[in-house]
Coordinates of C-alpha atoms in Angstrom, one line a residue:
M236 CA 17.7 120.0 40.6
D237 CA 17.3 123.2 38.8
T238 CA 18.1 123.6 35.1
N239 CA 19.0 127.1 33.7
I240 CA 16.6 127.7 31.0
N241 CA 18.6 130.3 29.2
S242 CA 21.5 127.8 29.1
I243 CA 19.9 125.2 27.5
K244 CA 18.4 127.5 24.7
E245 CA 22.2 129.5 24.0
A246 CA 22.7 125.6 24.0
L247 CA 20.7 125.1 20.7
F248 CA 21.4 128.3 19.4
I249 CA 24.7 127.4 19.0
I250 CA 24.3 124.2 17.8
Q251 CA 21.8 125.0 15.3
K252 CA 24.9 127.9 14.1
I253 CA 27.3 125.3 14.0
R254 CA 25.2 123.4 11.9
D255 CA 24.5 126.7 9.6
K256 CA 27.9 127.6 9.1
E257 CA 30.4 124.8 9.9
S258 CA 30.9 125.0 5.6
Q259 CA 32.4 128.3 6.4
Y260 CA 34.2 129.3 9.1
V261 CA 32.8 128.7 12.5
S262 CA 34.9 125.7 14.0
L263 CA 34.0 123.2 16.4
N264 CA 36.8 124.1 18.7
K265 CA 35.9 127.9 19.3
Y266 CA 33.1 126.0 21.0
Y267 CA 33.2 124.9 24.9
I268 CA 31.1 122.9 27.5
I269 CA 31.7 124.3 31.0
H270 CA 30.2 121.9 33.3
A271 CA 28.9 122.6 36.8
G272 CA 32.5 121.8 37.8
W273 CA 34.2 124.3 35.4
N274 CA 35.8 121.5 33.7
L275 CA 36.6 123.0 29.9
M276 CA 36.5 120.6 27.6
N277 CA 36.0 120.8 23.8
I278 CA 32.1 120.4 22.0
N279 CA 32.2 116.7 20.6
A280 CA 28.9 115.9 18.7
S281 CA 28.9 112.6 19.7
M282 CA 29.4 113.8 24.0
F283 CA 26.3 116.6 23.4
N284 CA 24.5 116.4 26.3
L285 CA 21.7 119.2 27.7
N286 CA 21.2 118.3 31.1
N287 CA 23.0 120.8 34.0
I288 CA 25.7 121.9 31.1
Y289 CA 26.3 125.7 30.3
I290 CA 28.0 126.5 26.8
K291 CA 30.0 129.5 26.3
E292 CA 31.1 130.7 23.1
V293 CA 34.8 131.8 22.5
K294 CA 35.3 134.4 19.6
S295 CA 38.4 133.9 18.0
N296 CA 39.6 136.4 15.9
T297 CA 39.7 135.3 12.0
D298 CA 35.4 135.6 12.9
P299 CA 34.3 138.4 10.3

């Protein structure tokens, strides 16, 4: 099983970014988990699993 280290690092960075800025303007529904099967689902904190997932940030025009 091949683990994409860059994706894991990116996931951890995004999780930290959410924790740091959630009280300001970051909304969880702007972040999506991309699974191996390319299905999209909204991030749910209780469903986070860093095994074999890819995380992509989706920016909105409300971001500074």
